[in-house]
Amino acid sequence: MPNREVIIGLEVHAQMNTRTKMFCGCDNDAWEKEPNTTVCPICMGHPGTLPAPNREAVAKAVRTALELGCTVAPTCHFDRKHYFYPDLPMGFQISQYDFPLARNGIVEYDKPPSPTAVGEGPGVGATQHCRIHRLHMENDAGKLTHVGPKTLCDFNRAGTPLMEIVTEPDLRSPGEAVAFAQELRRILIAVNASEADMFKGMMRFDASISLRERGTEKLNPRSEIKNLNSFKALERALAYEAERLERLWEKTGAPLPGNITVGWRDDEGCTRVLREKEDAQDYRYFPEPDLPPLQCTAEELEEIRKGLPPLPRTQRQEYVRQGLTPSQAQMLLDSPQIQRIFDAVLGHTKDVRKASGIVFTQLLGAAEKHKKGLHELPAPSAILDLLDLVASGAISGNAAKGVLEEMVQTGKPAEDIIAAHDLGQIADEGELQRIVEHALAANPNAIAAFRNGKTQALGAVVGWVMKETKGKADPAKVNALLQKALNPSP
Ligand code: ZN
Ligand code: MN
């Protein structure tokens, strides 16, 4: 596209990881549950029932809004958004319309490599910005499954708390849209507002795209791609639609005459026009009469702000500053389980190289070898127990590698594995002393060489001891005992 640029804005729906649903006490975790088992008269919209806002969901949405740099409204309210669809029990969605929870945020993310650049060219990783237009809360609809001529309805998801996050049209390529969306996902996870598990549909995108001539400021009518469920789909759909709009402009000599809504066909790799005119929908918004306005005082916001974690991007830069590679730092931010383990190990060893060797090489190597998922890794405390045993001299650092692998493989604690394989180091000083005396008698040539000034000859004696004890002696201690025996202090 020589003289036209792509303008992209996103609307993101993120499922909040609360214990209960948005307006009732039903279990919010519907994953792999029998259909229509996590429902009640409130989320099924029975007449006469009253919704009650979920305090935890509001708190999570506020945390997210603040982490995104938004201004949280001192007061806001819910609205009814009416439309008819079989997966919407109440006949309306409880959402927020003209007074959303928060507005005007900004997300910094790393500039992605351009699709034509080879490797990580200049500018990759530089700071890019995408402004957040608004963030509001709403409840989710149920789920329809089409089976032949029939449609099955599962209302387990109906009433699940969602955050809708809308960006300004600040993104300039499909790659930027994905890089921003991935950063947003990390932020949602960091503030513990959403699991943001794409596979489970916990984060979904609607992407708006339009073209304009470079150097012009006016926004042209846009095409909105509905319901993209993965980063891959987001990128492919945007790339497809950008090219389609470009060809259309070439053909008609003008941008789109009006807004359109399209659907992405993942299997066919193309979009289909769903609606020509965007204002065809009239949701008849009006304030939800069953819910009072929400109030947030400045003091409450300040209290929440104090408890916020650092931004993932700041954390990533800090890991890199400490000596991790950018991809290792990224991996920690994308895998909270590994991050928790790494932080614990780093806190224990106070040595980034050592910690990265233990976590990235030994631990993740063992996980891959034994085909263990991240959720099956030993707990940070179990790994620290092992490091304590090494630090106290109970086992050697070398033996610890095998123990860690077996911990990953079997999930057993370090102590059990050490006992089962009799890996403990000889801790008894008297026993070590006897072995050292035995070594002195058994290696007369090396001892003679040492006495003649060949200090390195002592290594052979230490080696003999290690072999004799099957590696269960502490080489540093053996060395010290040998030195003491050969150079009696004055
Ligand atoms: Zn319910
Ligand atoms: Mn929405």
mmCIF file of C-alpha atoms and ligand atoms in Angstrom, residues 21 23-27 38-44 158-159, ligand 1:
data_model
loop_
_atom_site.group_PDB
_atom_site.id
_atom_site.type_symbol
_atom_site.label_atom_id
_atom_site.label_comp_id
_atom_site.label_asym_id
_atom_site.label_seq_id
_atom_site.Cartn_x
_atom_site.Cartn_y
_atom_site.Cartn_z
ATOM 1 C CA LYS A 21 -21.210 -14.347 38.178
ATOM 2 C CA PHE A 23 -25.211 -10.244 39.249
ATOM 3 C CA CYS A 24 -25.925 -13.556 41.039
ATOM 4 C CA GLY A 25 -24.182 -16.143 43.198
ATOM 5 C CA CYS A 26 -23.752 -18.811 40.490
ATOM 6 C CA ASP A 27 -20.367 -20.467 39.941
ATOM 7 C CA THR A 38 -24.405 -23.230 36.815
ATOM 8 C CA VAL A 39 -27.602 -21.207 36.476
ATOM 9 C CA CYS A 40 -30.251 -19.681 38.752
ATOM 10 C CA PRO A 41 -33.465 -17.643 38.347
ATOM 11 C CA ILE A 42 -31.442 -14.381 38.324
ATOM 12 C CA CYS A 43 -29.051 -15.219 35.462
ATOM 13 C CA MET A 44 -31.937 -16.975 33.661
ATOM 14 C CA ALA A 158 -24.928 -16.330 30.841
ATOM 15 C CA GLY A 159 -24.197 -13.701 33.486
HETATM 16 ZN ZN ZN B 1 -27.204 -17.273 38.458
#
